[in-house]
Amino acid sequence: MTRRILAIDFGVRRCGLAISDALGATAQGLGTLERTRIADDFAHIGKLVDQYAPRLVLIGNPISNSGGETAMSRRVAEFAAKLRSRLGCRVELWDERGTSVEANRVLRESGIGIGKRRQAADRVAAVLLLQSYLDYDANERARNQATEAESADSGAAE
């Protein structure tokens, strides 16, 4: 079973895209989707789902710093619901607080010019979003395995 995950850093004009490796350990950028019509956006994302067969499509959820809903997070939730019904695959939202800021910081420190920085920011934000999820998922799996091992050990000792 593939552990690939497709990540989308949703924006009004552009969506950054990233995909994990087959083991679900690392994130790589796929470029930026220049948004035109929602039907075209879904068609493009559908092609990526067909090509990579991810187990999950992860969409960055721009919640407020206090953890509350924002106008953009409501827009993202609506986009995710439509995408879920169109593609028929698992779609989840993931807290993206700080990914755009971090992406711009990384690009600024790399010395890339401002024009190229704007083009790359959405893709880098998608990579950071996906990598944060992959790291969380790996930690959860390790924690669950440790708990199962402890349970098995305590059961064997009784």
XYZ file of N, CA and C in Angstrom:
474
model
N 0.829 -1.185 0.000
C 0.000 0.000 0.000
C 0.876 1.252 0.000
N 0.543 2.176 -0.868
C 1.316 3.410 -0.932
C 1.013 4.290 0.276
N 2.004 4.997 0.701
C 1.835 5.938 1.802
C 1.885 7.373 1.273
N 1.770 7.524 -0.046
C 1.848 8.863 -0.641
C 0.714 9.755 -0.168
N 1.050 11.024 -0.022
C 0.075 12.045 0.340
C 0.296 13.223 -0.593
N -0.792 13.745 -1.118
C -0.761 14.948 -1.953
C -1.168 16.117 -1.072
N -0.371 17.180 -1.064
C -0.681 18.351 -0.243
C -0.972 19.557 -1.124
N -1.929 20.355 -0.671
C -2.329 21.562 -1.383
C -2.277 22.741 -0.416
N -1.477 23.740 -0.763
C -1.488 24.998 -0.034
C -2.438 25.910 -0.806
N -3.690 25.958 -0.365
C -4.772 26.624 -1.085
C -4.619 28.137 -1.056
N -4.833 28.738 -2.217
C -4.855 30.185 -2.325
C -5.919 30.614 -3.316
N -6.305 31.859 -3.240
C -7.340 32.378 -4.130
C -6.855 32.385 -5.574
N -5.595 32.763 -5.795
C -5.047 32.826 -7.157
C -4.177 31.627 -7.524
N -3.512 31.064 -6.519
C -2.593 29.948 -6.774
C -2.700 28.923 -5.657
N -2.399 27.680 -6.011
C -2.291 26.609 -5.017
C -0.910 25.987 -5.152
N -0.178 25.943 -4.054
C 1.084 25.221 -4.044
C 0.785 23.742 -3.905
N 1.579 22.912 -4.561
C 1.349 21.465 -4.559
C 2.619 20.725 -4.144
N 2.437 19.657 -3.373
C 3.561 18.814 -2.968
C 3.071 17.377 -2.863
N 4.007 16.448 -3.007
C 3.693 15.019 -2.895
C 4.755 14.367 -2.022
N 4.344 13.374 -1.273
C 5.323 12.638 -0.474
C 5.915 11.519 -1.314
N 7.032 10.994 -0.842
C 7.596 9.809 -1.469
C 6.683 8.621 -1.148
N 6.941 7.479 -1.770
C 6.071 6.310 -1.617
C 6.036 5.789 -0.185
N 7.072 6.069 0.605
C 7.115 5.612 1.992
C 6.431 6.593 2.947
N 6.073 7.769 2.434
C 5.429 8.768 3.287
C 6.393 9.401 4.270
N 7.655 9.570 3.859
C 8.663 10.122 4.764
C 9.087 11.541 4.404
N 9.168 11.830 3.099
C 9.648 13.146 2.682
C 8.699 13.792 1.681
N 8.718 15.108 1.669
C 7.848 15.888 0.780
C 8.668 16.532 -0.330
N 8.112 16.500 -1.540
C 8.735 17.151 -2.689
C 7.703 18.055 -3.348
N 8.166 19.210 -3.813
C 7.266 20.147 -4.480
C 6.861 19.662 -5.854
N 5.617 19.949 -6.219
C 5.103 19.609 -7.553
C 4.846 20.853 -8.394
N 5.109 21.994 -7.873
C 4.854 23.216 -8.622
C 3.656 23.957 -8.069
N 3.166 24.866 -8.880
C 2.063 25.725 -8.467
C 0.948 25.634 -9.492
N -0.254 25.512 -8.993
C -1.449 25.512 -9.839
C -1.955 26.949 -9.919
N -1.897 27.535 -11.098
C -2.469 28.868 -11.303
C -3.964 28.668 -11.468
N -4.739 29.189 -10.544
C -6.178 28.944 -10.525
C -6.886 29.751 -11.604
N -7.830 29.101 -12.273
C -8.648 29.769 -13.279
C -10.117 29.562 -12.920
N -10.614 28.390 -13.228
C -11.989 28.015 -12.866
C -11.914 26.811 -11.950
N -12.875 26.684 -11.064
C -12.845 25.580 -10.096
C -12.876 24.222 -10.800
N -13.595 24.131 -11.918
C -13.639 22.868 -12.670
C -12.249 22.514 -13.193
N -11.505 23.516 -13.658
C -10.139 23.277 -14.135
C -9.209 22.910 -12.980
N -9.421 23.561 -11.836
C -8.610 23.242 -10.653
C -8.808 21.777 -10.260
N -10.076 21.352 -10.207
C -10.382 19.969 -9.830
C -9.850 18.985 -10.873
N -9.904 19.357 -12.147
C -9.373 18.486 -13.200
C -7.865 18.304 -13.026
N -7.160 19.388 -12.730
C -5.710 19.318 -12.533
C -5.374 18.446 -11.318
N -6.068 18.678 -10.230
C -5.831 17.889 -9.018
C -6.216 16.437 -9.261
N -7.287 16.208 -10.003
C -7.700 14.849 -10.344
C -6.630 14.099 -11.123
N -5.957 14.795 -12.035
C -4.858 14.165 -12.789
C -3.718 13.766 -11.862
N -3.428 14.622 -10.882
C -2.369 14.289 -9.921
C -2.772 13.086 -9.066
N -4.037 13.026 -8.670
C -4.528 11.876 -7.905
C -4.425 10.613 -8.743
N -4.781 10.689 -10.024
C -4.659 9.527 -10.911
C -3.199 9.109 -11.072
N -2.314 10.092 -11.210
C -0.896 9.808 -11.441
C -0.207 9.221 -10.215
N -0.446 9.795 -9.042
C 0.284 9.397 -7.839
C -0.476 8.448 -6.915
N -1.783 8.335 -7.089
C -2.634 7.476 -6.255
C -2.363 7.660 -4.761
N -2.485 8.889 -4.273
C -2.212 9.117 -2.848
C -3.298 8.503 -1.970
N -2.928 8.157 -0.733
C -3.901 7.639 0.224
C -4.692 8.774 0.848
N -4.188 10.008 0.660
C -4.786 11.165 1.298
C -4.445 12.427 0.513
N -5.413 13.338 0.407
C -5.150 14.684 -0.090
C -5.261 15.593 1.128
N -4.186 16.297 1.410
C -4.085 17.156 2.585
C -4.156 18.603 2.129
N -5.046 19.380 2.726
C -5.193 20.781 2.350
C -4.895 21.645 3.567
N -4.020 22.630 3.374
C -3.668 23.532 4.454
C -4.870 24.332 4.936
N -5.073 24.341 6.249
C -6.195 25.038 6.858
C -5.676 26.299 7.552
N -5.975 27.469 6.995
C -5.442 28.714 7.551
C -6.260 29.229 8.736
N -6.182 28.508 9.848
C -6.903 28.940 11.039
C -6.151 30.102 11.689
N -6.831 30.817 12.562
C -6.212 31.971 13.215
C -5.156 31.507 14.216
N -4.322 32.444 14.642
C -3.282 32.104 15.616
C -3.862 31.576 16.920
N -5.092 31.976 17.249
C -5.733 31.481 18.469
C -6.414 30.127 18.250
N -6.376 29.630 17.005
C -6.968 28.327 16.698
C -8.387 28.395 16.188
N -8.895 29.597 15.997
C -10.269 29.757 15.524
C -10.388 29.798 14.014
N -11.619 29.730 13.573
C -11.936 29.749 12.148
C -11.734 31.167 11.589
N -11.349 31.232 10.312
C -11.206 32.499 9.607
C -12.050 32.440 8.342
N -12.199 33.580 7.685
C -12.931 33.594 6.412
C -12.255 32.665 5.408
N -10.936 32.668 5.392
C -10.215 31.807 4.452
C -10.337 30.342 4.845
N -10.348 30.032 6.133
C -10.486 28.621 6.529
C -11.869 28.088 6.157
N -12.887 28.950 6.191
C -14.219 28.517 5.732
C -14.189 28.252 4.230
N -13.475 29.091 3.495
C -13.343 28.898 2.041
C -12.602 27.592 1.734
N -11.560 27.315 2.492
C -10.795 26.084 2.317
C -11.656 24.864 2.632
N -12.441 24.940 3.698
C -13.322 23.812 4.066
C -14.331 23.541 2.959
N -14.852 24.587 2.345
C -15.797 24.425 1.238
C -15.111 23.779 0.036
N -13.897 24.243 -0.278
C -13.114 23.672 -1.376
C -12.847 22.188 -1.107
N -12.463 21.862 0.129
C -12.161 20.471 0.498
C -13.390 19.587 0.354
N -14.551 20.083 0.770
C -15.791 19.296 0.663
C -16.124 19.018 -0.800
N -15.980 20.027 -1.647
C -16.252 19.839 -3.082
C -15.248 18.876 -3.700
N -13.992 19.015 -3.324
C -12.947 18.134 -3.857
C -13.207 16.691 -3.430
N -13.578 16.506 -2.182
C -13.882 15.167 -1.649
C -15.002 14.508 -2.455
N -16.056 15.270 -2.744
C -17.187 14.693 -3.478
C -16.842 14.450 -4.944
N -16.001 15.277 -5.520
C -15.629 15.103 -6.937
C -14.656 13.957 -7.137
N -13.675 13.856 -6.233
C -12.630 12.847 -6.412
C -12.963 11.532 -5.730
N -13.813 11.580 -4.727
C -14.148 10.363 -4.001
C -12.986 9.787 -3.226
N -12.043 10.643 -2.828
C -10.916 10.154 -2.045
C -10.871 10.876 -0.707
N -10.039 10.396 0.156
C -9.899 10.975 1.492
C -9.240 12.347 1.394
N -9.891 13.356 1.947
C -9.383 14.726 1.952
C -9.453 15.223 3.387
N -8.344 15.727 3.890
C -8.296 16.235 5.257
C -7.697 17.626 5.272
N -8.065 18.393 6.282
C -7.477 19.712 6.506
C -6.367 19.569 7.541
N -5.314 20.392 7.394
C -4.183 20.348 8.309
C -3.778 21.777 8.636
N -3.559 22.039 9.889
C -3.168 23.362 10.370
C -1.916 23.842 9.629
N -2.054 24.960 8.945
C -0.923 25.475 8.177
C -0.338 26.744 8.776
N -0.687 27.052 10.014
C -0.167 28.281 10.615
C 1.346 28.339 10.482
N 1.816 29.434 9.935
C 3.251 29.682 9.835
C 3.930 29.152 8.597
N 3.267 28.330 7.785
C 3.971 27.753 6.630
C 4.331 28.810 5.587
N 3.434 29.752 5.324
C 3.733 30.782 4.322
C 4.847 31.698 4.805
N 4.804 32.053 6.076
C 5.852 32.899 6.654
C 7.191 32.177 6.583
N 7.193 30.894 6.966
C 8.425 30.101 6.931
C 8.929 29.929 5.496
N 8.011 29.696 4.560
C 8.405 29.546 3.151
C 9.089 30.815 2.647
N 8.510 31.959 2.957
C 9.119 33.221 2.522
C 10.468 33.458 3.191
N 10.599 33.072 4.463
C 11.877 33.214 5.159
C 12.950 32.343 4.511
N 12.607 31.092 4.224
C 13.551 30.168 3.587
C 13.983 30.705 2.226
N 13.032 31.172 1.451
C 13.350 31.677 0.111
C 14.171 32.965 0.179
N 13.840 33.830 1.124
C 14.593 35.084 1.286
C 16.040 34.778 1.655
N 16.225 33.832 2.580
C 17.576 33.475 3.013
C 18.364 32.752 1.931
N 17.669 32.153 0.978
C 18.360 31.441 -0.102
C 18.943 32.388 -1.130
N 18.536 33.660 -1.081
C 19.061 34.643 -2.010
C 18.319 34.712 -3.334
N 17.223 34.021 -3.451
C 16.423 34.057 -4.669
C 15.795 35.444 -4.802
N 15.770 35.962 -6.016
C 15.176 37.266 -6.273
C 13.697 37.287 -5.951
N 13.171 38.486 -5.732
C 11.782 38.623 -5.286
C 10.783 38.056 -6.289
N 11.030 38.191 -7.587
C 10.113 37.647 -8.595
C 10.022 36.135 -8.520
N 11.160 35.472 -8.458
C 11.170 34.009 -8.355
C 10.673 33.554 -6.990
N 10.895 34.368 -5.983
C 10.421 34.046 -4.634
C 8.898 33.949 -4.621
N 8.243 34.899 -5.269
C 6.775 34.875 -5.327
C 6.283 33.607 -6.016
N 6.964 33.220 -7.106
C 6.557 32.015 -7.837
C 6.747 30.758 -7.007
N 7.788 30.726 -6.197
C 8.131 29.512 -5.456
C 7.455 29.426 -4.088
N 6.964 30.532 -3.551
C 6.463 30.566 -2.169
C 5.332 29.571 -1.937
N 4.385 29.462 -2.858
C 3.253 28.554 -2.664
C 3.698 27.096 -2.668
N 4.615 26.759 -3.562
C 5.119 25.386 -3.629
C 5.900 25.045 -2.363
N 6.750 25.948 -1.909
C 7.530 25.708 -0.699
C 6.604 25.602 0.513
N 5.565 26.432 0.565
C 4.594 26.342 1.667
C 3.911 24.971 1.668
N 3.589 24.445 0.476
C 2.970 23.118 0.385
C 3.935 22.037 0.878
N 5.208 22.172 0.540
C 6.213 21.204 1.002
C 6.324 21.247 2.526
N 6.377 22.449 3.096
C 6.471 22.591 4.552
C 5.221 22.043 5.244
N 4.062 22.323 4.675
C 2.797 21.803 5.193
C 2.819 20.278 5.225
N 3.190 19.692 4.093
C 3.211 18.231 3.989
C 4.257 17.627 4.916
N 5.441 18.223 4.980
C 6.482 17.656 5.839
C 6.072 17.706 7.304
N 5.353 18.751 7.705
C 4.895 18.817 9.100
C 3.908 17.676 9.378
N 3.042 17.376 8.421
C 2.098 16.268 8.587
C 2.838 14.934 8.613
N 3.794 14.752 7.714
C 4.547 13.497 7.650
C 5.301 13.249 8.955
N 5.913 14.300 9.501
C 6.639 14.168 10.766
C 5.678 13.803 11.900
N 4.532 14.463 11.941
C 3.517 14.159 12.952
C 3.065 12.705 12.813
N 2.762 12.285 11.592
C 2.280 10.929 11.334
C 3.319 9.884 11.751
N 4.582 10.131 11.443
C 5.651 9.198 11.822
C 5.765 9.107 13.344
N 5.663 10.249 14.028
C 5.723 10.244 15.492
C 4.549 9.488 16.096
N 3.358 9.677 15.534
C 2.166 8.967 16.027
C 2.299 7.461 15.828
N 2.802 7.059 14.665
C 2.996 5.624 14.410
C 4.006 5.030 15.392
N 5.100 5.750 15.641
C 6.121 5.266 16.579
C 5.547 5.171 17.991
N 4.768 6.170 18.395
C 4.149 6.164 19.720
C 3.186 4.988 19.851
N 2.383 4.740 18.816
C 1.427 3.622 18.843
C 2.151 2.276 18.915
N 3.247 2.150 18.176
C 4.013 0.906 18.216
C 4.623 0.686 19.595
N 5.106 1.766 20.209
C 5.683 1.648 21.554
C 4.614 1.251 22.561
N 3.428 1.824 22.438
C 2.337 1.489 23.349
C 1.907 0.038 23.168
N 1.833 -0.425 21.923
C 1.491 -1.828 21.653
C 2.548 -2.768 22.202
N 3.805 -2.377 22.066
C 4.889 -3.217 22.579
C 4.833 -3.288 24.099
N 4.547 -2.152 24.744
C 4.415 -2.149 26.212
C 3.260 -3.034 26.654
N 2.142 -2.961 25.924
C 0.970 -3.774 26.247
C 1.285 -5.258 26.095
N 1.995 -5.596 25.026
C 2.359 -6.996 24.785
C 3.318 -7.483 25.873
N 4.275 -6.635 26.262
C 5.226 -7.005 27.299
C 4.553 -7.202 28.650
N 3.628 -6.300 28.983
C 2.944 -6.418 30.279
C 1.989 -7.623 30.278
N 1.413 -7.926 29.130
C 0.534 -9.095 29.024
C 1.305 -10.389 29.143
N 2.532 -10.420 28.625
C 3.365 -11.605 28.679
C 3.926 -11.821 30.079
N 4.096 -10.720 30.837
C 4.655 -10.816 32.168
C 3.645 -11.325 33.183
N 2.370 -11.223 32.865
C 1.335 -11.633 33.822
C 1.130 -13.100 33.873
